[in-house]
CSV table of C-alpha atoms and ligand atoms in Angstrom, one decimal:
chain,number,residue,atom,x,y,z
A,1,MET,CA,14.2,-21.6,312.7
A,2,GLU,CA,15.1,-18.8,315.6
A,3,LYS,CA,12.3,-18.6,318.0
A,4,PRO,CA,10.9,-14.9,317.6
A,5,HIS,CA,12.0,-12.7,320.6
A,6,ALA,CA,9.1,-10.9,322.9
A,7,GLY,CA,10.2,-7.3,321.8
A,8,THR,CA,13.5,-5.5,321.2
A,9,ILE,CA,15.5,-4.4,324.3
A,10,ASP,CA,16.9,-0.9,323.6
A,11,LEU,CA,20.1,-0.4,325.7
A,12,ARG,CA,21.5,2.2,323.0
A,13,SER,CA,21.3,5.1,325.5
A,14,ASP,CA,19.1,6.2,328.6
A,15,THR,CA,18.1,8.8,326.2
A,16,VAL,CA,15.5,6.5,324.9
A,17,THR,CA,13.4,6.9,328.3
A,18,ALA,CA,10.1,8.1,327.3
A,19,PRO,CA,7.7,10.4,329.2
A,20,ASP,CA,5.0,8.1,331.0
A,21,ARG,CA,1.6,9.0,332.0
A,22,ARG,CA,2.3,10.8,335.0
A,23,MET,CA,4.8,13.2,333.2
A,24,ARG,CA,2.3,13.8,330.4
A,25,ASP,CA,-0.3,14.6,332.8
A,26,ALA,CA,1.8,17.2,334.2
A,27,MET,CA,2.7,18.5,330.9
A,28,ALA,CA,-0.8,18.7,329.8
A,29,HIS,CA,-1.9,20.7,333.0
A,30,ALA,CA,1.4,23.1,333.0
A,31,VAL,CA,0.5,26.8,334.0
A,32,VAL,CA,2.4,28.7,331.1
A,33,GLY,CA,3.3,32.1,330.2
A,34,ASP,CA,5.7,33.7,327.3
A,35,ASN,CA,9.0,32.9,328.2
A,36,VAL,CA,10.7,35.1,325.7
A,37,LEU,CA,8.3,38.3,326.1
A,38,ASP,CA,8.4,37.9,330.1
A,39,ALA,CA,8.3,34.6,332.1
A,40,ASP,CA,7.0,31.2,332.3
A,41,PRO,CA,6.3,30.4,336.0
A,42,THR,CA,6.8,26.6,335.5
A,43,MET,CA,10.0,27.2,333.7
A,44,ALA,CA,10.9,29.4,336.3
A,45,GLU,CA,10.1,26.7,339.3
A,46,LEU,CA,12.2,24.4,337.3
A,47,GLU,CA,15.1,26.6,337.1
A,48,ARG,CA,14.5,27.7,340.6
A,49,THR,CA,14.6,24.0,341.7
A,50,VAL,CA,17.6,23.2,339.7
A,51,ALA,CA,19.7,25.9,340.9
A,52,SER,CA,18.7,25.2,344.4
A,53,LEU,CA,19.5,21.2,343.9
A,54,LEU,CA,23.2,22.2,342.5
A,55,ASP,CA,23.5,25.1,345.1
A,56,LEU,CA,24.1,27.7,342.5
A,57,PRO,CA,22.8,31.1,342.4
A,58,ALA,CA,20.8,30.8,339.1
A,59,ALA,CA,19.7,28.4,336.3
A,60,LEU,CA,18.4,28.5,332.7
A,61,TRP,CA,16.6,25.6,330.9
A,62,MET,CA,18.2,24.9,327.7
A,63,PRO,CA,16.8,22.6,324.7
A,64,SER,CA,19.5,20.0,324.9
A,65,GLY,CA,22.7,19.5,326.6
A,66,THR,CA,24.7,20.2,323.5
A,67,MET,CA,23.0,23.5,323.4
A,68,ALA,CA,23.9,24.1,327.3
A,69,ASN,CA,27.5,23.2,326.9
A,70,LEU,CA,27.8,25.6,323.5
A,71,VAL,CA,26.3,28.1,325.7
A,72,ALA,CA,28.8,27.7,328.4
A,73,MET,CA,31.8,27.6,325.9
A,74,MET,CA,30.6,30.8,324.1
A,75,LEU,CA,30.5,32.5,327.4
A,76,HIS,CA,33.8,31.3,328.8
A,77,LEU,CA,36.0,31.3,325.9
A,78,ARG,CA,37.3,34.2,323.3
A,79,ARG,CA,37.9,33.0,319.7
A,80,GLY,CA,41.7,31.2,319.5
A,81,ASP,CA,41.6,30.4,323.4
A,82,ALA,CA,42.5,26.7,324.4
A,83,PHE,CA,40.4,24.3,326.6
A,84,LEU,CA,41.5,21.6,328.6
A,85,ALA,CA,39.4,18.6,328.8
A,86,PRO,CA,39.7,14.7,329.7
A,87,ARG,CA,40.0,12.7,326.6
A,88,ASP,CA,36.9,11.7,324.9
A,89,VAL,CA,34.4,14.3,326.7
A,90,HIS,CA,31.3,14.8,324.8
A,91,ILE,CA,32.1,18.3,324.2
A,92,MET,CA,35.0,17.2,322.1
A,93,VAL,CA,33.9,14.2,320.1
A,94,ASP,CA,29.9,14.2,320.1
A,95,GLU,CA,28.9,17.8,319.4
A,96,LEU,CA,30.2,18.1,316.0
A,97,GLY,CA,32.8,20.5,316.6
A,98,THR,CA,30.7,23.5,317.9
A,99,ALA,CA,33.4,24.1,320.9
A,100,ALA,CA,35.8,25.1,317.8
A,101,SER,CA,33.4,26.1,315.0
A,102,LEU,CA,30.9,28.1,317.0
A,103,ALA,CA,32.9,29.1,320.2
A,104,GLY,CA,36.2,29.3,318.8
A,105,GLY,CA,37.8,27.2,321.4
A,106,MET,CA,40.7,25.2,321.0
A,107,PRO,CA,40.6,21.5,322.5
A,108,MET,CA,43.5,20.2,324.6
A,109,PRO,CA,42.7,16.5,325.6
A,110,LEU,CA,43.9,15.5,328.7
A,111,ALA,CA,44.9,11.9,329.6
A,112,HIS,CA,42.8,9.6,332.0
A,113,ASP,CA,45.9,9.4,334.2
A,114,ALA,CA,44.0,9.2,337.7
A,115,GLY,CA,41.5,6.4,336.3
A,116,PRO,CA,39.0,6.2,334.0
A,117,GLY,CA,37.6,9.7,332.9
A,118,ARG,CA,39.7,11.4,335.5
A,119,PRO,CA,42.9,13.4,334.6
A,120,LEU,CA,45.4,14.1,337.4
A,121,PRO,CA,45.4,17.6,339.0
A,122,ALA,CA,49.2,17.6,338.3
A,123,SER,CA,48.3,17.1,334.5
A,124,VAL,CA,46.2,20.3,334.6
A,125,ARG,CA,49.1,21.9,336.4
A,126,ALA,CA,51.6,20.8,333.8
A,127,VAL,CA,49.9,22.7,331.1
A,128,CYS,CA,49.1,25.6,333.5
A,129,PRO,CA,49.6,28.8,331.4
A,130,PRO,CA,52.0,31.1,332.6
A,131,ARG,CA,51.0,33.9,334.8
A,132,ARG,CA,52.0,36.7,332.3
A,133,ALA,CA,51.6,35.0,328.9
A,134,ASP,CA,54.1,36.1,326.3
A,135,TYR,CA,52.4,37.8,323.1
A,136,ASN,CA,52.9,34.6,321.1
A,137,GLU,CA,51.8,32.1,323.6
A,138,LEU,CA,48.6,30.5,323.6
A,139,ASP,CA,45.7,31.4,326.1
A,140,ILE,CA,44.4,28.5,328.2
A,141,THR,CA,41.5,29.8,329.8
A,142,LEU,CA,39.0,27.0,330.7
A,143,LEU,CA,38.9,23.5,332.2
A,144,CYS,CA,35.8,21.1,331.1
A,145,LEU,CA,34.9,18.1,333.4
A,146,GLU,CA,32.6,15.6,332.6
A,147,ASN,CA,30.7,13.7,335.5
A,148,THR,CA,30.1,11.0,334.9
A,149,HIS,CA,32.2,10.4,332.0
A,150,ASN,CA,30.1,9.0,329.7
A,151,ALA,CA,32.8,7.4,327.0
A,152,ALA,CA,34.9,6.2,330.1
A,153,GLY,CA,31.7,4.0,331.1
A,154,GLY,CA,29.8,6.4,333.4
A,155,ALA,CA,32.8,6.9,335.4
A,156,ILE,CA,32.6,8.8,338.5
A,157,THR,CA,35.0,11.6,339.6
A,158,PRO,CA,34.6,11.9,343.3
A,159,PRO,CA,33.8,15.0,344.8
A,160,ALA,CA,37.3,15.3,346.6
A,161,GLU,CA,39.2,14.5,343.5
A,162,GLN,CA,36.9,16.8,341.6
A,163,LYS,CA,37.7,19.8,343.9
A,164,ASP,CA,41.5,19.0,343.6
A,165,LEU,CA,41.0,19.5,339.8
A,166,THR,CA,39.0,22.7,340.1
A,167,ASN,CA,41.6,24.0,342.8
A,168,VAL,CA,44.4,23.4,340.5
A,169,ALA,CA,42.3,25.4,338.0
A,170,ARG,CA,41.6,28.1,339.9
A,171,GLU,CA,45.4,28.4,340.8
A,172,CYS,CA,46.0,28.5,336.9
A,173,GLY,CA,43.5,31.2,336.2
A,174,LEU,CA,41.2,28.8,334.6
A,175,ARG,CA,37.4,28.8,334.8
A,176,VAL,CA,35.7,25.6,335.3
A,177,HIS,CA,32.7,24.0,333.0
A,178,LEU,CA,31.3,20.8,334.3
A,179,ASP,CA,29.1,18.8,331.6
A,180,GLY,CA,27.2,17.0,334.0
A,181,ALA,CA,24.5,15.5,331.7
A,182,ARG,CA,24.6,12.3,334.0
A,183,LEU,CA,25.7,14.3,337.4
A,184,TRP,CA,22.5,13.1,338.8
A,185,ASN,CA,24.1,9.1,338.6
A,186,ALA,CA,27.3,10.3,339.8
A,187,ALA,CA,25.4,11.9,343.1
A,188,VAL,CA,23.1,8.8,343.4
A,189,ALA,CA,25.7,6.1,343.4
A,190,LEU,CA,27.8,8.0,345.8
A,191,GLY,CA,24.8,8.5,348.0
A,192,LEU,CA,25.7,12.4,348.1
A,193,PRO,CA,23.2,15.5,347.1
A,194,PRO,CA,24.2,16.8,343.6
A,195,ALA,CA,25.4,19.9,345.3
A,196,ALA,CA,28.4,17.7,346.7
A,197,LEU,CA,29.8,17.8,342.9
A,198,THR,CA,29.2,21.6,342.0
A,199,GLY,CA,32.1,23.0,344.5
A,200,GLY,CA,34.3,25.2,342.5
A,201,VAL,CA,32.7,25.1,339.2
A,202,ASP,CA,31.7,28.4,337.2
A,203,SER,CA,29.0,26.8,335.1
A,204,VAL,CA,27.5,23.0,335.0
A,205,GLN,CA,24.8,21.6,332.7
A,206,VAL,CA,22.4,18.9,333.5
A,207,CYS,CA,20.2,16.6,331.6
A,208,LEU,CA,16.7,16.3,332.3
A,209,SER,CA,16.1,13.9,329.2
A,210,LYS,CA,18.7,11.0,330.2
A,211,GLY,CA,17.6,8.2,332.3
A,212,LEU,CA,14.3,10.5,333.9
A,213,GLY,CA,12.1,10.1,330.8
A,214,ALA,CA,11.7,13.8,330.0
A,215,PRO,CA,11.2,14.2,326.2
A,216,VAL,CA,13.5,17.4,326.2
A,217,GLY,CA,15.6,19.6,328.1
A,218,SER,CA,18.9,20.4,330.3
A,219,VAL,CA,19.4,23.1,332.5
A,220,LEU,CA,22.8,25.4,332.7
A,221,ALA,CA,23.4,26.6,336.0
A,222,GLY,CA,26.0,29.5,337.5
A,223,SER,CA,26.1,32.8,338.8
A,224,GLU,CA,23.4,35.4,338.4
A,225,ASP,CA,25.5,37.3,336.0
A,226,PHE,CA,26.5,34.0,334.1
A,227,VAL,CA,22.7,33.0,333.6
A,228,ARG,CA,21.9,36.5,332.5
A,229,ARG,CA,24.5,36.6,329.8
A,230,ALA,CA,23.5,32.5,328.9
A,231,ARG,CA,19.9,33.8,328.5
A,232,ARG,CA,21.2,36.2,325.6
A,233,ILE,CA,23.0,33.7,323.8
A,234,ARG,CA,20.4,31.1,323.9
A,235,GLN,CA,18.2,33.6,322.4
A,236,MET,CA,20.8,34.1,319.6
A,237,LEU,CA,21.1,30.7,319.2
A,238,GLY,CA,17.4,30.4,318.6
A,239,GLY,CA,16.9,28.5,321.7
A,240,GLY,CA,14.5,30.6,323.5
A,241,VAL,CA,11.1,29.0,323.8
A,242,ARG,CA,7.6,30.7,324.5
A,243,GLN,CA,5.4,28.4,326.5
A,244,GLY,CA,8.1,26.4,327.5
A,245,GLY,CA,6.1,25.2,331.1
A,246,VAL,CA,4.6,22.6,328.9
A,247,LEU,CA,8.5,21.3,328.7
A,248,ALA,CA,9.4,22.6,332.2
A,249,ALA,CA,6.6,20.3,333.7
A,250,ALA,CA,8.1,17.4,332.4
A,251,GLY,CA,11.4,18.2,333.9
A,252,LEU,CA,9.8,18.9,337.3
A,253,VAL,CA,8.6,15.5,337.3
A,254,ALA,CA,12.0,14.0,336.0
A,255,LEU,CA,13.8,15.7,339.0
A,256,ASP,CA,11.4,13.9,341.3
A,257,ARG,CA,12.7,10.6,339.9
A,258,ILE,CA,16.5,11.0,340.4
A,259,ASP,CA,16.8,8.4,343.4
A,260,GLN,CA,15.3,6.0,341.3
A,261,LEU,CA,18.5,5.9,339.2
A,262,ALA,CA,19.8,3.7,341.8
A,263,ASP,CA,17.7,0.9,340.1
A,264,ASP,CA,19.3,1.6,336.8
A,265,HIS,CA,22.9,1.2,338.4
A,266,GLU,CA,22.1,-2.2,339.8
A,267,LYS,CA,20.7,-3.4,336.1
A,268,ALA,CA,23.8,-2.3,335.0
A,269,ARG,CA,25.9,-4.5,337.6
A,270,GLN,CA,23.6,-7.4,336.9
A,271,LEU,CA,24.2,-7.0,333.1
A,272,ALA,CA,27.9,-6.7,333.5
A,273,ALA,CA,28.1,-9.5,335.9
A,274,GLY,CA,26.2,-12.0,333.7
A,275,LEU,CA,28.0,-10.8,330.6
A,276,GLY,CA,31.3,-11.6,332.6
A,277,GLU,CA,30.1,-14.9,332.9
A,278,LEU,CA,29.6,-15.4,329.4
A,279,GLY,CA,33.2,-14.4,329.0
A,280,TRP,CA,32.7,-10.8,327.9
A,281,PRO,CA,35.6,-8.5,328.9
A,282,VAL,CA,33.3,-5.8,330.7
A,283,ASN,CA,33.9,-2.9,332.9
A,284,GLU,CA,32.5,-3.1,336.7
A,285,PRO,CA,29.8,-0.3,335.9
A,286,GLU,CA,30.1,2.7,338.8
A,287,THR,CA,26.5,3.9,337.2
A,288,ASN,CA,24.5,2.8,334.3
A,289,ILE,CA,26.7,2.4,331.5
A,290,VAL,CA,28.4,-1.1,331.0
A,291,LEU,CA,31.2,-1.1,328.1
A,292,ALA,CA,32.4,-4.5,326.4
A,293,GLU,CA,35.6,-4.4,324.6
A,294,VAL,CA,35.0,-6.7,321.4
A,295,PRO,CA,37.3,-6.9,318.3
A,296,ASP,CA,34.6,-5.9,315.8
A,297,VAL,CA,32.3,-3.2,317.4
A,298,PRO,CA,30.0,-2.7,314.2
A,299,SER,CA,29.4,-6.5,313.7
A,300,ALA,CA,28.7,-7.3,317.3
A,301,ILE,CA,26.1,-4.5,317.3
A,302,ALA,CA,24.7,-6.0,314.1
A,303,ARG,CA,24.8,-9.7,316.0
A,304,LEU,CA,22.9,-8.1,319.1
A,305,SER,CA,20.4,-6.4,316.9
A,306,ALA,CA,19.6,-9.7,315.0
A,307,CYS,CA,18.6,-11.0,318.6
A,308,GLY,CA,16.6,-8.0,319.6
A,309,VAL,CA,19.4,-6.4,321.5
A,310,LEU,CA,20.3,-2.8,320.8
A,311,ALA,CA,23.7,-1.5,321.9
A,312,SER,CA,26.0,1.5,320.9
A,313,GLU,CA,29.4,2.0,320.0
A,314,ILE,CA,31.4,4.7,322.0
A,315,ALA,CA,35.1,5.4,321.9
A,316,GLY,CA,35.7,2.3,320.1
A,317,ARG,CA,34.0,0.0,322.7
A,318,LEU,CA,30.4,-1.8,322.8
A,319,ARG,CA,28.2,0.2,324.9
A,320,PHE,CA,25.0,-0.9,326.7
A,321,VAL,CA,23.0,1.7,328.9
A,322,THR,CA,20.7,0.7,331.2
A,323,HIS,CA,17.7,3.0,332.1
A,324,ARG,CA,14.1,2.9,333.6
A,325,ASP,CA,12.1,2.0,330.6
A,326,VAL,CA,14.3,-1.5,330.8
A,327,SER,CA,12.6,-4.0,333.5
A,328,TRP,CA,14.8,-6.1,335.3
A,329,SER,CA,13.4,-9.2,333.7
A,330,ALA,CA,14.4,-7.5,330.3
A,331,VAL,CA,18.2,-7.7,331.5
A,332,ASP,CA,17.8,-11.4,332.4
A,333,ASP,CA,16.3,-11.5,328.8
A,334,VAL,CA,19.4,-9.8,327.4
A,335,LEU,CA,21.6,-12.1,328.8
A,336,ALA,CA,19.5,-15.2,327.7
A,337,ARG,CA,19.5,-14.0,324.0
A,338,ILE,CA,23.1,-13.4,324.2
A,339,LYS,CA,23.9,-17.0,325.5
A,340,THR,CA,21.6,-18.2,323.0
A,341,SER,CA,23.1,-16.5,320.1
A,342,GLN,CA,26.5,-17.6,321.1
A,343,LEU,CA,25.3,-21.1,321.3
A,344,SER,CA,24.2,-20.9,317.9
A,345,GLY,CA,27.4,-20.4,316.4
A,346,GLY,CA,29.2,-17.4,315.3
A,347,SER,CA,29.9,-15.8,318.8
A,348,ILE,CA,30.6,-12.1,319.2
A,349,ALA,CA,34.0,-13.2,320.3
A,350,PRO,CA,35.1,-11.0,323.1
A,351,ASP,CA,39.0,-10.1,323.0
A,352,ARG,CA,40.5,-11.6,326.1
A,353,LYS,CA,43.6,-9.9,325.6
A,354,SER,CA,42.1,-6.6,325.8
A,355,LYS,CA,43.0,-3.6,328.2
A,356,LEU,CA,39.8,-3.5,329.8
A,357,TYR,CA,39.8,-7.3,330.4
A,358,GLN,CA,43.1,-6.9,332.2
A,359,VAL,CA,41.8,-3.7,334.1
A,360,LYS,CA,38.9,-5.9,335.2
A,361,GLY,CA,41.4,-8.3,336.7
B,1,PLP,C1,23.8,13.4,326.2
B,1,PLP,C2,25.1,14.1,326.7
B,1,PLP,C3,25.1,15.7,326.2
B,1,PLP,C4,24.2,16.4,325.3
B,1,PLP,O1,22.8,16.2,325.6
B,1,PLP,P1,21.8,16.3,324.6
B,1,PLP,O2,20.7,16.8,325.1
B,1,PLP,O3,21.7,15.0,324.0
B,1,PLP,O4,22.2,17.3,323.5
B,1,PLP,C5,26.3,16.4,326.6
B,1,PLP,N1,27.1,15.7,327.7
B,1,PLP,C6,27.1,14.3,327.8
B,1,PLP,C7,28.2,13.8,328.6
B,1,PLP,C8,26.0,13.5,327.3
B,1,PLP,O5,26.1,12.2,327.7
């Protein structure tokens, strides 16, 4: 009989991080107002704090990253406009087609030809719309970036490279939206302030509910005028909240622990190193996401789940995400359980010939 395991270790996503006592206390004691009627002071404080962290003029709380991205797309695009984005970004593959169905945008994916998650500036230039489009030519009006790039394994686009991309976008007359759901992770891993990654963008969305423990919330930032218009669209979509201060209070606690994301990155390195020793083809994580290329992802997920380890699938790969609610010893436990399960027959059979394995070198 298999030994029972101590408990399930959930590495499906950093969204599973739950509000702790300190956060719940802050929520319980939040000063609130009616944020739709006039203003909620705690919400206003959160928005000012994020705008300042990102070095942008204004910011607006949103119920989710998906809604923040949608509102940005609705403001940047007219129906039938095309937008460029690196292949497999969340906006294209994980938001149920809202960029097209609700914002009217036509996606044009860019190859990751500068590295994982990163298109070359030359690739943006190659599809640069002509200055005076002919009457029958497509209007390409927006470049969407994602930093870190989730499906590419939490991959960072360094600030200089991101600046090159935004510069080319500007020269081509494109606006730029940055999906920074995990911008904090990129900044912490680079040892830079988050504002180092917002130069040249028109709008950016950041998540409070990924890795930082807030139960809900993202923030969309940009110019004063952009945020004024974003507030109207948020209201239109039903995203206006009344006593939002209760939620913003959680966000303020979340912001206070951005630096602690460094631990998640170290845990991801440990996990990847351990998996590597067990013969798994894994990426070298830049942040908190470990990808493994296995022949049959759903069956690997099922086998892992049977030994109390929850993982997920992304872009055809197996994904483990480390976060604050998984302890250092739980990382060791994951490796021990995987080892045991492989020894007990029917291995999860990494595909040694995979591209990922070769890239790792
Ligand atoms: C999670 C995520 C989002 C969406 O955030 P939700 O709050 O889950 O809607 C957007 N972009 C990226 C890259 C994400 O990982």
